[in-house]
């Protein structure tokens, strides 16, 4: 399509609005209510433009380009219209009232207001001193306020954690309402009343804590004024630097922008260009970074237990004690529990130290117990090669999404946003699990069952499908005949009764899966564990084959996949890692090296215990030595997110106190023990060796890691139905999953007050 | 419901109000006795959907809600084939101040509307219709519900009407007090159970309307004209009115006239005739000052401008509009400032709040007028009103912006001297 | 109080909900039905309706605050709504309002202490040919004069 904007001939192929095209081409059209990714609202009317041949002015944000359009965006008349609209908004803007009580006061006197603002209990500046509304005023320059501004008459809501709401500064652009509904699927905020009383409010006018609000902060990030403001923001403390990093609080791999002042983190916001999160985050990444990094339970000096008490000491002494103990201990009596919150570099150094330096086989981490690890273990036992990599956007292609048991909104916030988007686009969500989740309201059905019953449900569905007229496609897949044969023995009515479901309901569900293909099955470790885990996986595998299903195994730590790939490389034999965890809790080892929060210790588990962590916690009571490790903000490295996406992050601040990155701690320790191969001088050195050795990382250069690089996987096998005989044999150890609100040794939902309040609702 | 004044003067052949004098026309038996449902029978048994649409197009039937869009054309925009259901929404959200004609039709002759609904639905291929009726009309809604039940009982609604295989369900949906819901897209939002915020167009309701499905939205009076068009043909109907604007209009006259009420008259009847001949002129001792010819949002006409034909084009020619054909007569004793105050209060109260100019602009207009009314008007206030109204006009998402600004502009322009005399340093 | 909805009303509500392809669309009529029984739409009613229609309470809130006919607090037994719009005021609507205020001893927006009357000013009721007019609950009364109003109020029980 050809279009002319301000005399400039332009060409577009996709359906887009005039505003989007103009912004794309560097033509500025002012706007308040427009926000990328949201449905056009056309409420503020500041983006009015003239389209040749149309009598009325049109909103650029809501006018889609048609072939041959001739658009004018900047004439004195248009600017005048916009100015007048801006004056109207200003007349209701309490921030301006301070200067503009007198009709005719010049708006540039607002400068004085900026200084008076905080003293008067008002903040004129929105996020980070970056007030969009103020920029608009600077651009349109209304030189005279035509109306006396109303003074703020609305109560400022300060009764929530993390953010305040001052609707005296609200311009009713509706961005917060829309992002909360359209993108986040929460609708904690909505329009209330109408006409001049119109505003933004919550259900029953309550504080956000008493609504469905997830405190993701998306509303704050889109607010163009200071109406929504973080409690921690202070108009006088503005950042001097900003740096991006990858959030390490969970496995999504969101890119965050951290704002710093004099080397200290003030706050964090989701990076607009983040490959995974595209401007979104969750409450942890959005609000808790600085709190977690500077938490009072941070340990920043090495400590050694002397006379029963932990005392601060030097690295030299601490490492010497550890080296001596480890050297004197037979390899089979040493166990190492790694952390899936650590970077690939930290994990590689640790696993190499354990596997090649100490030559112990007793290494385990969370990464070994995730749904991804289980799926691969299961498949390989069957003689298949499964696919673990996926893109979150793949889920969006599914017409039916089956979710097992997790509250995705909390545990996998970015995956959830994609699921919610799919639902908005017409996909159906089916939740399977014992508990009713708050995301239930977005689901078309909830199959309530007891843990361990999943396979019964899944096999039942498989049976219905294999018997139905739709089995022709599945019949082409290897092993179908045998599979169908085995299903003969399965009693549908019995299963329905044991599941407490009507057979009718099962039939309907099967039909839905059949009619609404492709499907996606999202599952976490819970489905794969225990005695029923293997049967569940086999049933999932087969049903997915029948329904063009994508299997999406989910893990929750920031580097679970990386940990699992690296430890699989160093593992000499296929020893089940569950045995090691069992052994540790049974006190089978003499010396124990624990990283992060891998294990919750209840008693002293070994004669000598080393803890390498960033925080002191209950485990510290059993430590003989504590080695202080940095958090993700103080180190550089790489993480593999839930999708299998390898992302690098840079150091944002100097390490606190004497804390060191994990790989450096291990390297020093190994060197102290006289081991060769640990002369790493930087994380990049470790990464280089890692990519040279661990197959999943082969040939990946650090400089390539700009968001779109995935781990290498063996070619997925020709797909084939799983056989029942091989069901046994998958490690059935209990999971040691840490839950979504644990970061290293910090139990965020216990140790951070705001999160405790929100999660405790 | 008290409808004490259904004065209707006989015009040679009335279309909508002919039997209004009958006490029980709303009962289906009485309606059938007067030849009711013959149009439905003819349409469903003798005509094709396209044939009906053509006939309505030829009849020059323009929408009676306010905008005056040709009804047949509106129907033809609905895709013939669609994998989604199609809907008919009947706009009975009569909220334009001065307008009460639909209430009369719904109260006195609900079956005429039902006939229109059936024929329109058959023509467009619709199987579900919703009558969106303003919340205050509770009694009216009940009467319509009763009429619908009777029609269903006689086989004119429900499954396979007249054994033609055509199914139609009609539901009454009551609003809850919001003028904006008379705007067609706000009506759709409201019907879907949301706030009445107008939608961005395109897409137009004909393709993406109620529940995202193709939808026709017609006013009550518009649909009530359909049976006669079917029965007597397009030429007959067209002949009642003007070349591109066929049929009659129900003019509702209010204000200090001798006989306020509704008058069904040919499209194009002069305003003077309506006021002086039909409504009996002003009450004794009252003198005409001005007339609002098409509901409150229509620009005002001064006493010397009433020799005008009441049709869409003629009124547009003098800068006003026919709107809902609600004639509000204003007498000399009424200060224009009082009129303006009512206008301003109404729109400030009814703005949905979405568009800045309408939400804040109407509120400032109201504030300034209140100030003037209290005797504190300042020099320049009238110009300020004009400036504010101009900045609303044509700058909002829905026509409410125009509705709110046009009357203010016309009052401020035509009665500038009178309004300025109310200001502090004015001559009065 | 929402727990006490009569089974007849619940049946009626179910019938209304079935008229729409999406449950949410029934919100206006359902709120009307409930308000008639409970007198107002408070937090309990909002929650109940949200549950019934499988929507979030905030969606009910949005609607209840947008439309003027839903009362967030109960009104008196007789809700008198007087039109204050132009056609009525041309015919003496202001006098009707003044008279009602004096007669009932309350101002617009208030309820008499005995909870018998609530007086509201409303926009055009669509009965301009009988201006000035008002509604008492859902009944229309037109051609009002002070004498007629006195007679009407006397006749109310």
Short mmCIF file of C-alpha atoms in Angstrom, two decimals, chain A residues 479-733:
data_model
loop_
_atom_site.label_atom_id
_atom_site.label_comp_id
_atom_site.label_asym_id
_atom_site.label_seq_id
_atom_site.Cartn_x
_atom_site.Cartn_y
_atom_site.Cartn_z
CA UNK A 479 3.98 -48.50 16.94
CA UNK A 480 0.33 -47.56 16.62
CA UNK A 481 -0.95 -51.12 16.26
CA UNK A 482 0.84 -52.29 19.37
CA UNK A 483 -0.24 -49.17 21.20
CA UNK A 484 -3.86 -49.67 20.23
CA UNK A 485 -3.61 -53.26 21.25
CA UNK A 486 -2.39 -52.37 24.69
CA UNK A 487 -5.23 -49.88 25.04
CA UNK A 488 -7.72 -52.73 24.60
CA UNK A 489 -7.05 -53.78 28.15
CA UNK A 490 -7.82 -50.30 29.42
CA UNK A 491 -11.28 -49.95 30.91
CA UNK A 492 -12.66 -46.53 30.13
CA UNK A 493 -15.61 -46.74 32.46
CA UNK A 494 -13.44 -47.90 35.31
CA UNK A 495 -11.00 -45.07 34.77
CA UNK A 496 -13.79 -42.52 34.56
CA UNK A 497 -15.20 -43.78 37.83
CA UNK A 498 -11.84 -43.68 39.55
CA UNK A 499 -11.25 -40.16 38.26
CA UNK A 500 -14.69 -39.14 39.41
CA UNK A 501 -15.60 -37.98 35.92
CA UNK A 502 -18.49 -38.76 33.67
CA UNK A 503 -17.47 -40.77 30.62
CA UNK A 504 -19.31 -38.10 28.69
CA UNK A 505 -16.85 -35.52 29.93
CA UNK A 506 -13.90 -37.63 28.82
CA UNK A 507 -15.45 -38.04 25.39
CA UNK A 508 -16.00 -34.33 25.08
CA UNK A 509 -12.46 -33.60 26.13
CA UNK A 510 -11.03 -36.09 23.65
CA UNK A 511 -13.14 -34.57 20.92
CA UNK A 512 -11.87 -31.11 21.82
CA UNK A 513 -8.26 -32.29 21.52
CA UNK A 514 -9.04 -33.95 18.23
CA UNK A 515 -10.91 -31.01 16.75
CA UNK A 516 -8.67 -28.27 18.02
CA UNK A 517 -5.22 -29.35 16.92
CA UNK A 518 -2.38 -28.65 17.29
CA UNK A 519 -2.25 -29.03 21.03
CA UNK A 520 0.34 -28.20 23.65
CA UNK A 521 0.93 -29.98 26.95
CA UNK A 522 2.60 -27.93 29.64
CA UNK A 523 3.91 -29.84 32.61
CA UNK A 524 6.34 -29.43 35.44
CA UNK A 525 8.33 -31.80 37.60
CA UNK A 526 5.34 -32.79 39.75
CA UNK A 527 3.80 -34.76 36.90
CA UNK A 528 7.04 -36.69 36.34
CA UNK A 529 7.90 -37.63 39.88
CA UNK A 530 7.05 -40.46 42.17
CA UNK A 531 5.94 -43.91 41.23
CA UNK A 532 3.46 -42.64 38.64
CA UNK A 533 5.89 -40.26 36.94
CA UNK A 534 7.05 -42.67 34.25
CA UNK A 535 3.53 -43.80 33.42
CA UNK A 536 2.44 -40.17 33.19
CA UNK A 537 5.25 -39.36 30.81
CA UNK A 538 4.50 -42.34 28.59
CA UNK A 539 0.82 -41.42 28.47
CA UNK A 540 1.66 -37.80 27.70
CA UNK A 541 4.06 -38.83 24.97
CA UNK A 542 1.46 -40.99 23.28
CA UNK A 543 -1.43 -38.58 23.57
CA UNK A 544 0.75 -35.84 22.16
CA UNK A 545 1.49 -38.04 19.15
CA UNK A 546 -2.22 -38.51 18.57
CA UNK A 547 -3.07 -34.81 18.80
CA UNK A 548 -0.17 -33.07 17.04
CA UNK A 549 0.92 -32.11 20.50
CA UNK A 550 3.88 -30.08 21.60
CA UNK A 551 5.34 -31.35 24.87
CA UNK A 552 6.50 -28.41 26.92
CA UNK A 553 8.46 -29.52 29.99
CA UNK A 554 8.82 -26.64 32.43
CA UNK A 555 11.55 -25.92 34.94
CA UNK A 556 11.65 -23.09 37.37
CA UNK A 557 15.25 -22.15 38.19
CA UNK A 558 17.15 -19.64 36.16
CA UNK A 559 19.57 -22.21 34.81
CA UNK A 560 17.97 -25.60 35.39
CA UNK A 561 18.48 -26.70 31.83
CA UNK A 562 22.09 -25.55 31.76
CA UNK A 563 22.78 -27.34 35.05
CA UNK A 564 21.26 -30.52 33.73
CA UNK A 565 23.14 -30.49 30.43
CA UNK A 566 26.46 -29.79 32.13
CA UNK A 567 26.06 -32.34 34.88
CA UNK A 568 24.93 -34.96 32.34
CA UNK A 569 28.24 -34.37 30.56
CA UNK A 570 30.33 -34.96 33.67
CA UNK A 571 28.31 -37.88 34.96
CA UNK A 572 30.41 -41.01 34.39
CA UNK A 573 27.64 -43.55 34.52
CA UNK A 574 23.90 -43.34 34.46
CA UNK A 575 23.72 -43.26 38.21
CA UNK A 576 20.43 -41.87 39.30
CA UNK A 577 21.00 -38.50 40.95
CA UNK A 578 18.11 -39.25 43.30
CA UNK A 579 20.37 -41.71 45.09
CA UNK A 580 22.77 -38.92 45.95
CA UNK A 581 20.07 -36.71 47.42
CA UNK A 582 18.78 -39.69 49.37
CA UNK A 583 22.30 -40.41 50.54
CA UNK A 584 22.82 -36.88 51.74
CA UNK A 585 19.68 -36.92 53.83
CA UNK A 586 20.62 -40.33 55.22
CA UNK A 587 23.99 -38.98 56.29
CA UNK A 588 25.87 -41.40 54.00
CA UNK A 589 28.64 -38.95 53.17
CA UNK A 590 31.49 -37.60 55.25
CA UNK A 591 31.99 -34.35 53.42
CA UNK A 592 29.38 -32.26 51.79
CA UNK A 593 29.72 -29.24 49.49
CA UNK A 594 26.40 -27.45 49.09
CA UNK A 595 25.85 -24.61 46.67
CA UNK A 596 22.89 -22.29 47.09
CA UNK A 597 19.62 -23.56 48.34
CA UNK A 598 19.77 -26.97 46.65
CA UNK A 599 18.92 -28.69 49.88
CA UNK A 600 17.04 -27.71 52.95
CA UNK A 601 19.07 -29.21 55.79
CA UNK A 602 17.33 -30.23 58.96
CA UNK A 603 20.24 -31.78 60.79
CA UNK A 604 23.94 -31.88 60.27
CA UNK A 605 24.18 -34.11 57.22
CA UNK A 606 27.93 -34.84 57.23
CA UNK A 607 30.98 -34.46 59.39
CA UNK A 608 32.17 -31.56 57.33
CA UNK A 609 29.85 -29.21 55.50
CA UNK A 610 30.83 -26.41 53.14
CA UNK A 611 28.20 -23.98 51.98
CA UNK A 612 28.78 -21.74 49.01
CA UNK A 613 25.94 -19.24 48.90
CA UNK A 614 24.98 -15.59 48.78
CA UNK A 615 22.78 -15.67 51.85
CA UNK A 616 22.84 -16.92 55.40
CA UNK A 617 19.86 -19.06 56.22
CA UNK A 618 18.83 -22.10 58.23
CA UNK A 619 21.43 -24.25 56.49
CA UNK A 620 24.20 -22.00 57.81
CA UNK A 621 23.74 -23.55 61.24
CA UNK A 622 25.22 -26.79 59.92
CA UNK A 623 28.05 -25.24 57.94
CA UNK A 624 31.68 -25.57 58.90
CA UNK A 625 32.73 -23.15 56.21
CA UNK A 626 30.72 -20.58 54.32
CA UNK A 627 32.05 -19.27 51.03
CA UNK A 628 30.28 -16.03 49.98
CA UNK A 629 29.13 -16.05 46.42
CA UNK A 630 27.94 -13.10 44.35
CA UNK A 631 24.41 -12.69 43.05
CA UNK A 632 23.67 -12.38 39.33
CA UNK A 633 23.99 -8.62 39.47
CA UNK A 634 27.62 -8.81 40.54
CA UNK A 635 28.92 -11.30 38.02
CA UNK A 636 28.91 -11.99 34.33
CA UNK A 637 27.88 -15.26 32.84
CA UNK A 638 25.27 -17.17 30.90
CA UNK A 639 21.95 -18.80 31.70
CA UNK A 640 19.85 -21.28 29.77
CA UNK A 641 16.20 -20.44 30.24
CA UNK A 642 13.21 -22.76 30.25
CA UNK A 643 13.07 -22.73 26.46
CA UNK A 644 16.69 -23.79 26.06
CA UNK A 645 17.67 -20.26 25.09
CA UNK A 646 21.24 -19.38 26.00
CA UNK A 647 21.57 -15.79 27.19
CA UNK A 648 24.55 -13.87 28.48
CA UNK A 649 24.54 -11.24 31.17
CA UNK A 650 27.11 -8.73 32.22
CA UNK A 651 28.24 -7.57 35.59
CA UNK A 652 26.13 -4.63 36.70
CA UNK A 653 27.65 -3.77 40.07
CA UNK A 654 30.85 -4.57 41.93
CA UNK A 655 30.65 -7.69 44.11
CA UNK A 656 29.44 -6.90 47.61
CA UNK A 657 32.12 -7.22 50.26
CA UNK A 658 34.48 -10.10 49.56
CA UNK A 659 31.93 -12.15 47.67
CA UNK A 660 33.11 -13.85 44.51
CA UNK A 661 31.47 -15.52 41.53
CA UNK A 662 31.07 -19.29 41.93
CA UNK A 663 33.51 -20.21 39.17
CA UNK A 664 36.22 -18.10 40.78
CA UNK A 665 35.68 -19.66 44.21
CA UNK A 666 35.97 -23.14 42.72
CA UNK A 667 39.00 -22.24 40.63
CA UNK A 668 40.84 -20.92 43.65
CA UNK A 669 39.90 -23.96 45.68
CA UNK A 670 41.02 -26.33 42.94
CA UNK A 671 44.28 -24.48 42.58
CA UNK A 672 44.78 -24.66 46.34
CA UNK A 673 44.35 -28.41 46.04
CA UNK A 674 46.93 -28.51 43.29
CA UNK A 675 44.52 -29.49 40.53
CA UNK A 676 45.32 -28.63 36.95
CA UNK A 677 42.83 -27.14 34.49
CA UNK A 678 41.43 -24.43 36.73
CA UNK A 679 43.47 -21.44 35.70
CA UNK A 680 40.37 -19.53 34.59
CA UNK A 681 40.81 -15.79 34.69
CA UNK A 682 37.36 -14.77 33.62
CA UNK A 683 33.91 -16.17 33.09
CA UNK A 684 34.66 -16.04 29.38
CA UNK A 685 37.55 -18.46 29.89
CA UNK A 686 35.19 -20.90 31.56
CA UNK A 687 32.61 -20.40 28.85
CA UNK A 688 35.17 -21.10 26.18
CA UNK A 689 36.10 -24.42 27.71
CA UNK A 690 32.46 -25.23 28.33
CA UNK A 691 31.54 -24.69 24.69
CA UNK A 692 34.48 -26.76 23.61
CA UNK A 693 33.45 -29.73 25.71
CA UNK A 694 29.77 -29.95 26.60
CA UNK A 695 27.89 -31.06 23.48
CA UNK A 696 24.81 -28.91 24.06
CA UNK A 697 27.04 -25.84 23.99
CA UNK A 698 29.32 -26.83 21.15
CA UNK A 699 30.63 -23.99 19.07
CA UNK A 700 28.47 -21.28 20.61
CA UNK A 701 30.42 -18.05 20.90
CA UNK A 702 29.65 -15.64 23.70
CA UNK A 703 29.39 -12.75 21.28
CA UNK A 704 26.59 -14.55 19.42
CA UNK A 705 24.40 -14.56 22.48
CA UNK A 706 22.04 -11.73 21.70
CA UNK A 707 18.87 -13.57 22.63
CA UNK A 708 18.16 -15.92 19.76
CA UNK A 709 20.64 -18.73 20.46
CA UNK A 710 19.39 -22.10 21.68
CA UNK A 711 21.26 -25.08 23.05
CA UNK A 712 22.19 -27.75 20.58
CA UNK A 713 20.11 -30.89 20.71
CA UNK A 714 20.48 -34.24 19.02
CA UNK A 715 18.04 -34.61 16.13
CA UNK A 716 14.72 -35.67 17.56
CA UNK A 717 13.97 -39.28 16.68
CA UNK A 718 11.40 -40.41 14.21
CA UNK A 719 8.37 -40.31 16.41
CA UNK A 720 7.01 -43.53 17.69
CA UNK A 721 4.49 -44.58 20.34
CA UNK A 722 6.05 -45.40 23.66
CA UNK A 723 5.80 -48.93 24.88
CA UNK A 724 4.52 -49.86 28.29
CA UNK A 725 7.29 -52.32 29.12
CA UNK A 726 9.89 -49.66 29.50
CA UNK A 727 7.78 -47.69 31.93
CA UNK A 728 9.72 -48.88 34.92
CA UNK A 729 13.23 -47.84 35.57
CA UNK A 730 13.08 -44.07 35.59
CA UNK A 731 14.54 -42.67 38.75
CA UNK A 732 11.72 -42.15 41.14
CA UNK A 733 13.46 -40.03 43.74
#
